[in-house]
Coordinates of C-alpha atoms in Angstrom, one line a residue:
M1 CA 25.5 -34.0 -28.2
Q2 CA 27.9 -31.6 -29.8
E3 CA 28.1 -31.4 -33.6
L4 CA 30.7 -33.6 -35.2
D5 CA 33.5 -31.7 -37.0
S6 CA 35.1 -32.6 -40.2
T7 CA 37.5 -35.0 -38.6
Q8 CA 34.8 -36.9 -36.7
T9 CA 33.1 -39.4 -38.9
T10 CA 31.2 -41.3 -36.2
H11 CA 29.8 -40.7 -32.7
I12 CA 31.8 -43.4 -30.8
S13 CA 35.1 -45.2 -31.6
I14 CA 35.9 -48.4 -29.7
V15 CA 39.6 -49.2 -29.8
V16 CA 40.5 -52.8 -29.1
P17 CA 44.2 -53.9 -28.8
C18 CA 44.5 -57.7 -29.6
Y19 CA 47.2 -60.2 -28.9
N20 CA 46.4 -63.9 -29.2
E21 CA 42.7 -63.3 -28.7
E22 CA 41.2 -66.0 -31.0
V23 CA 39.2 -67.5 -28.2
S24 CA 37.5 -64.4 -26.9
L25 CA 36.9 -62.3 -30.1
P26 CA 33.6 -63.9 -31.2
K27 CA 32.1 -63.5 -27.7
F28 CA 33.6 -60.0 -27.5
L29 CA 32.0 -58.8 -30.7
E30 CA 28.6 -60.3 -29.7
E31 CA 28.6 -58.5 -26.3
I32 CA 29.8 -55.2 -27.8
T33 CA 27.1 -55.1 -30.5
Q34 CA 24.4 -56.1 -28.1
T35 CA 25.5 -53.4 -25.6
M36 CA 25.7 -50.6 -28.3
R37 CA 22.4 -51.6 -29.8
G38 CA 20.7 -50.7 -26.5
I39 CA 22.1 -47.1 -26.4
K40 CA 21.7 -46.0 -30.0
S41 CA 18.8 -43.8 -29.0
L42 CA 21.1 -41.6 -27.0
F43 CA 22.6 -40.2 -30.1
P44 CA 21.1 -38.1 -32.9
Q45 CA 20.4 -40.1 -36.1
S46 CA 22.8 -39.6 -38.9
S47 CA 21.5 -37.5 -41.8
P48 CA 20.8 -39.2 -45.1
Q49 CA 23.4 -36.9 -46.7
N50 CA 26.4 -38.0 -44.7
N51 CA 25.2 -41.5 -43.8
L52 CA 27.4 -41.7 -40.8
P53 CA 27.6 -45.0 -38.8
F54 CA 26.6 -44.9 -35.1
Y55 CA 30.0 -46.2 -34.0
E56 CA 33.2 -47.9 -35.3
I57 CA 35.2 -50.8 -33.8
I58 CA 38.9 -50.5 -34.4
F59 CA 40.8 -53.8 -33.8
V60 CA 44.6 -53.5 -33.6
N61 CA 46.3 -56.9 -34.1
D62 CA 49.6 -56.7 -32.2
G63 CA 51.5 -59.4 -34.0
S64 CA 49.4 -62.3 -32.7
R65 CA 50.7 -65.8 -33.2
D66 CA 47.4 -67.5 -33.2
K67 CA 44.3 -67.1 -35.6
T68 CA 43.4 -63.6 -34.2
L69 CA 44.0 -61.8 -37.5
E70 CA 42.2 -64.5 -39.5
I71 CA 39.2 -64.2 -37.2
L72 CA 39.3 -60.4 -37.4
R73 CA 39.3 -60.5 -41.2
N74 CA 36.4 -62.9 -41.2
M75 CA 34.4 -60.6 -38.8
Q76 CA 35.1 -57.7 -41.1
D77 CA 34.1 -59.6 -44.3
C78 CA 30.9 -61.0 -42.7
H79 CA 29.9 -57.6 -41.2
T80 CA 26.6 -56.2 -42.6
D81 CA 25.2 -54.0 -39.8
S82 CA 25.0 -50.4 -41.0
D83 CA 25.1 -49.1 -37.4
Y84 CA 28.8 -49.7 -37.1
T85 CA 32.0 -50.3 -39.1
I86 CA 34.8 -52.7 -38.4
N87 CA 38.4 -51.6 -39.1
V88 CA 41.3 -54.0 -38.7
Y89 CA 44.9 -52.9 -38.4
S90 CA 47.7 -55.4 -38.1
F91 CA 51.3 -54.8 -36.9
S92 CA 54.2 -56.4 -38.8
R93 CA 55.3 -57.9 -35.5
N94 CA 54.5 -57.7 -31.8
F95 CA 55.2 -54.1 -30.8
G96 CA 53.4 -54.2 -27.4
K97 CA 50.1 -53.1 -26.1
E98 CA 51.2 -49.4 -25.7
A99 CA 51.9 -49.3 -29.4
A100 CA 48.5 -50.9 -30.2
I101 CA 46.8 -48.3 -28.0
L102 CA 48.5 -45.5 -29.8
A103 CA 47.7 -46.9 -33.2
G104 CA 44.0 -47.2 -32.2
L105 CA 43.8 -43.7 -30.9
Q106 CA 45.5 -42.3 -34.0
K107 CA 42.9 -44.1 -36.2
A108 CA 39.9 -43.3 -34.1
K109 CA 37.6 -40.6 -35.6
G110 CA 34.8 -40.6 -33.0
A111 CA 33.7 -37.7 -30.8
G112 CA 34.2 -40.1 -27.9
V113 CA 36.7 -43.0 -27.8
I114 CA 36.3 -46.1 -25.7
L115 CA 39.4 -48.1 -25.0
L116 CA 38.7 -51.8 -24.1
D117 CA 40.6 -55.1 -24.1
A118 CA 39.3 -58.0 -26.0
D119 CA 39.6 -60.6 -23.2
L120 CA 36.3 -59.5 -21.5
Q121 CA 37.9 -58.9 -18.1
D122 CA 36.5 -55.4 -18.3
P123 CA 32.7 -55.6 -18.6
P124 CA 31.2 -54.0 -21.8
S125 CA 28.0 -53.6 -19.7
L126 CA 29.6 -50.5 -18.2
I127 CA 29.7 -48.7 -21.6
P128 CA 26.1 -47.4 -21.5
Q129 CA 26.8 -45.9 -18.1
M130 CA 30.0 -44.3 -19.3
I131 CA 28.3 -42.8 -22.3
R132 CA 25.4 -41.5 -20.2
I133 CA 27.7 -39.8 -17.8
W134 CA 29.6 -38.2 -20.7
L135 CA 26.5 -37.0 -22.5
D136 CA 24.5 -35.9 -19.4
S137 CA 27.5 -33.7 -18.4
K138 CA 27.3 -32.2 -21.9
R139 CA 30.8 -33.5 -22.4
E140 CA 32.2 -31.6 -19.5
I141 CA 33.2 -34.9 -17.9
K142 CA 35.8 -35.8 -20.5
V143 CA 37.1 -39.1 -19.0
V144 CA 35.0 -41.9 -17.5
Y145 CA 37.3 -44.7 -16.4
A146 CA 36.9 -48.1 -14.8
R147 CA 38.5 -49.4 -11.6
R148 CA 38.5 -52.9 -10.1
T149 CA 37.7 -52.8 -6.4
T150 CA 39.5 -56.0 -5.5
R151 CA 42.4 -58.2 -6.8
A152 CA 40.5 -61.4 -6.6
G153 CA 41.7 -64.0 -9.1
E154 CA 45.4 -62.9 -8.7
S155 CA 48.0 -64.7 -6.6
K156 CA 48.8 -63.1 -3.3
I157 CA 52.4 -62.4 -4.4
R158 CA 51.3 -60.8 -7.7
A159 CA 48.6 -58.7 -5.9
A160 CA 51.1 -57.6 -3.2
L161 CA 53.7 -56.6 -5.9
S162 CA 51.1 -54.7 -7.8
E163 CA 50.1 -52.7 -4.7
M164 CA 53.7 -52.1 -4.0
F165 CA 54.2 -50.7 -7.5
Y166 CA 51.3 -48.2 -7.2
K167 CA 52.5 -47.0 -3.7
L168 CA 56.1 -46.6 -4.9
S169 CA 55.0 -44.9 -8.2
N170 CA 52.7 -42.4 -6.3
L171 CA 55.4 -41.7 -3.8
I172 CA 58.1 -40.7 -6.3
S173 CA 56.0 -39.3 -9.1
E174 CA 53.8 -36.2 -9.3
V175 CA 51.4 -38.2 -11.5
K176 CA 49.1 -40.2 -9.2
I177 CA 47.6 -43.5 -10.4
E178 CA 44.8 -45.2 -8.5
S179 CA 45.4 -48.9 -7.6
G180 CA 43.1 -51.1 -9.7
V181 CA 42.6 -48.6 -12.4
R182 CA 42.2 -50.2 -15.8
D183 CA 42.9 -49.0 -19.4
F184 CA 39.1 -49.4 -19.9
R185 CA 37.7 -45.9 -20.3
L186 CA 35.7 -43.5 -22.4
M187 CA 37.6 -40.3 -23.5
D188 CA 36.4 -37.2 -25.2
R189 CA 37.9 -36.1 -28.4
E190 CA 39.7 -33.3 -26.6
V191 CA 41.5 -35.8 -24.4
I192 CA 42.5 -37.9 -27.4
D193 CA 44.0 -34.9 -29.1
A194 CA 46.0 -34.1 -26.0
L195 CA 47.3 -37.7 -25.7
L196 CA 48.4 -37.7 -29.3
E197 CA 50.4 -34.5 -28.6
M198 CA 52.6 -36.5 -26.3
K199 CA 55.5 -37.6 -28.5
E200 CA 57.5 -40.0 -26.3
Y201 CA 58.7 -43.3 -27.8
H202 CA 58.3 -45.2 -24.5
R203 CA 54.7 -44.8 -23.5
F204 CA 53.0 -45.7 -20.2
S205 CA 49.3 -45.1 -20.9
K206 CA 48.0 -45.3 -17.3
A207 CA 50.2 -42.4 -16.3
M208 CA 49.6 -40.5 -19.5
F209 CA 45.8 -40.7 -19.0
A210 CA 46.3 -39.1 -15.5
W211 CA 48.9 -36.6 -16.7
V212 CA 46.7 -34.9 -19.3
G213 CA 44.1 -34.0 -16.6
F214 CA 40.6 -33.0 -17.5
K215 CA 37.4 -33.6 -15.5
R216 CA 36.9 -37.3 -14.9
Q217 CA 34.7 -39.8 -13.1
C218 CA 35.4 -43.3 -11.9
L219 CA 33.1 -46.4 -12.2
E220 CA 34.0 -49.4 -9.9
Y221 CA 33.3 -53.0 -10.6
E222 CA 34.1 -56.5 -9.2
Y223 CA 36.6 -58.9 -10.5
I224 CA 35.6 -60.8 -13.6
P225 CA 37.3 -64.2 -14.4
H226 CA 39.6 -64.1 -17.4
F227 CA 37.8 -65.4 -20.5
K228 CA 40.9 -67.3 -21.7
G229 CA 41.6 -68.7 -18.2
A230 CA 44.9 -67.0 -17.9
S231 CA 46.4 -63.6 -18.7
S232 CA 49.0 -63.2 -21.4
W233 CA 50.9 -60.9 -19.0
S234 CA 53.7 -62.9 -17.5
F235 CA 55.5 -61.8 -14.3
W236 CA 58.6 -60.6 -16.4
K237 CA 56.4 -58.5 -18.7
L238 CA 54.7 -56.9 -15.7
F239 CA 58.1 -56.2 -14.1
K240 CA 59.3 -54.5 -17.3
Y241 CA 56.0 -52.6 -17.5
A242 CA 56.5 -51.4 -13.9
I243 CA 60.0 -50.2 -14.6
E244 CA 58.7 -48.4 -17.7
G245 CA 56.1 -46.6 -15.6
I246 CA 58.5 -45.5 -12.9
V247 CA 61.2 -44.2 -15.2
S248 CA 58.8 -42.6 -17.7
F249 CA 57.1 -40.3 -15.3
S250 CA 59.6 -39.6 -12.5
T251 CA 63.2 -38.5 -12.2
A252 CA 63.2 -39.5 -8.5
P253 CA 65.5 -42.6 -9.1
L254 CA 68.2 -40.2 -10.3
R255 CA 67.8 -38.1 -7.2
I256 CA 67.9 -41.2 -5.1
A257 CA 71.1 -42.3 -6.8
F258 CA 72.6 -38.9 -6.0
V259 CA 71.5 -39.1 -2.4
V260 CA 72.8 -42.7 -1.9
G261 CA 76.1 -41.8 -3.5
S262 CA 76.5 -38.7 -1.3
L263 CA 75.7 -40.7 1.9
I264 CA 78.3 -43.4 1.0
S265 CA 80.9 -40.7 0.3
L266 CA 80.2 -39.1 3.7
F267 CA 80.4 -42.5 5.3
A268 CA 83.8 -43.2 3.6
F269 CA 85.1 -39.7 4.6
G270 CA 84.0 -40.2 8.2
Y271 CA 85.5 -43.7 8.3
G272 CA 88.7 -42.3 6.9
I273 CA 89.0 -39.7 9.6
Y274 CA 88.2 -42.4 12.2
R275 CA 91.0 -44.7 11.0
F276 CA 93.4 -41.7 10.9
V277 CA 92.8 -40.8 14.5
F278 CA 92.8 -44.4 15.6
T279 CA 96.2 -45.0 13.9
L280 CA 97.6 -41.9 15.6
L281 CA 96.4 -43.1 19.0
Y282 CA 96.9 -46.8 18.9
G283 CA 99.1 -47.5 15.8
N284 CA 98.2 -49.5 12.7
L285 CA 96.8 -52.8 14.1
V286 CA 95.7 -54.1 10.6
P287 CA 92.2 -55.5 11.6
G288 CA 92.1 -58.1 8.8
Y289 CA 90.6 -58.3 5.4
P290 CA 87.0 -59.8 5.6
S291 CA 85.5 -56.5 6.6
L292 CA 87.4 -54.7 3.9
I293 CA 86.2 -57.2 1.2
V294 CA 82.6 -56.8 2.4
L295 CA 82.8 -53.0 2.3
I296 CA 84.3 -53.0 -1.2
S297 CA 81.7 -55.5 -2.4
F298 CA 78.9 -53.4 -0.9
I299 CA 80.1 -50.2 -2.4
G300 CA 80.8 -51.9 -5.8
G301 CA 77.2 -53.3 -5.8
I302 CA 75.8 -49.8 -5.0
Q303 CA 77.8 -48.3 -7.8
L304 CA 76.6 -50.9 -10.3
M305 CA 73.0 -50.3 -9.2
L306 CA 73.3 -46.6 -9.6
L307 CA 74.9 -47.0 -13.0
G308 CA 71.9 -49.2 -14.0
V309 CA 69.5 -46.5 -12.9
I310 CA 71.3 -43.9 -15.0
G311 CA 71.5 -46.3 -17.8
E312 CA 67.8 -46.7 -17.9
Y313 CA 67.3 -43.0 -18.6
I314 CA 70.2 -42.8 -21.1
A315 CA 68.7 -45.8 -23.0
R316 CA 65.4 -44.0 -23.3
I317 CA 67.1 -40.9 -24.6
Y318 CA 69.0 -43.0 -27.1
E319 CA 65.9 -44.8 -28.4
Q320 CA 63.9 -41.5 -28.5
V321 CA 66.5 -39.6 -30.6
K322 CA 66.7 -42.5 -33.2
M323 CA 63.1 -41.6 -34.1
R324 CA 62.1 -45.1 -35.1
P325 CA 58.4 -45.6 -35.7
I326 CA 56.5 -46.9 -32.7
Y327 CA 54.8 -49.5 -34.8
I328 CA 54.7 -50.6 -38.5
L329 CA 51.4 -51.7 -40.1
E330 CA 51.1 -54.6 -42.5
D331 CA 49.1 -54.0 -45.7
L332 CA 45.6 -53.1 -44.7
K333 CA 42.5 -54.6 -46.4
N334 CA 40.2 -51.8 -45.3
N335 CA 42.5 -48.8 -46.0
N336 CA 45.6 -49.2 -48.2
T337 CA 46.3 -45.5 -48.0
D338 CA 46.7 -45.7 -44.2
S339 CA 49.0 -48.7 -44.7
K340 CA 51.3 -46.8 -47.0
K341 CA 51.5 -43.9 -44.6
S342 CA 51.8 -45.8 -41.4
T343 CA 55.6 -45.7 -41.1
Q344 CA 55.6 -41.9 -41.9
S345 CA 52.8 -41.2 -39.4
T346 CA 54.4 -43.0 -36.5
R347 CA 57.8 -41.6 -37.3
S348 CA 56.4 -38.0 -37.3
S349 CA 54.7 -38.7 -34.0
N350 CA 58.2 -38.9 -32.5
A351 CA 59.5 -35.8 -34.1

């Protein structure tokens, strides 16, 4: 493995966004520590001089409303294993998973960073294989990502809408996202640095992971039942997330708006010529108002829809130029210095 530089204080960082995960956290920590214990031999031992831990676990509490933060603090206090460290960062409110991912990547110091949800829908058992692929390639394969092969466990409507989103997104965007791809992945430090160079306020990580490029390899796995019994992602949240993905990485909706507007204008111009010629030949017969009302309503609806598309882009420009921090951290038990600088660091990431 390559030597660690001055900014890398551990071999592997495991970033775990958390939102209302009080049920799954104890089991998650148990599985992670057991998994990582089995692959310690893959890495060179830390020298007595630097006494580096083998890996770190970074939990980002995204404004959870249950006992997630309390459990994380307890796990941190009771931690005694010298092989790893536990760092807990907590948002002042719920800023969303994308903000939690960003915070975790900013705090991670490992040569390799693993992004993993706490709900155990993504199997930690894939981590050894990810690390072996990364190390055996001498870190030339810089991204090893996981992909679900089926949508078992999802309703037919939700599965169909998800597939529709991926097809639409890949059709209108130059950034292609594979259906079933998860956030669960291992990324080399070089990839993390590239991701942190992307300064947008509205972040869509799945597309960002694809946009930065680098040599990558996919690991496939079967559906695993949700540990909590149900996902915290409601239909409305998924819908907003889909809109975010489409608007963030494609200007095609704006071009579509232009094309639709042009076609309606051509239709209106052609219809105007038709009515002019018809009147010259047959006189003004006044064909009634229903068709006129329908036409006006149709064109009005199209105009409102196109204004909505334009509004989505303008809203993102508006929020980007305000340069608000993407997240705000509460006072940190493990690192008060980071807490004091959190607002400054997130604000500067938008500059």
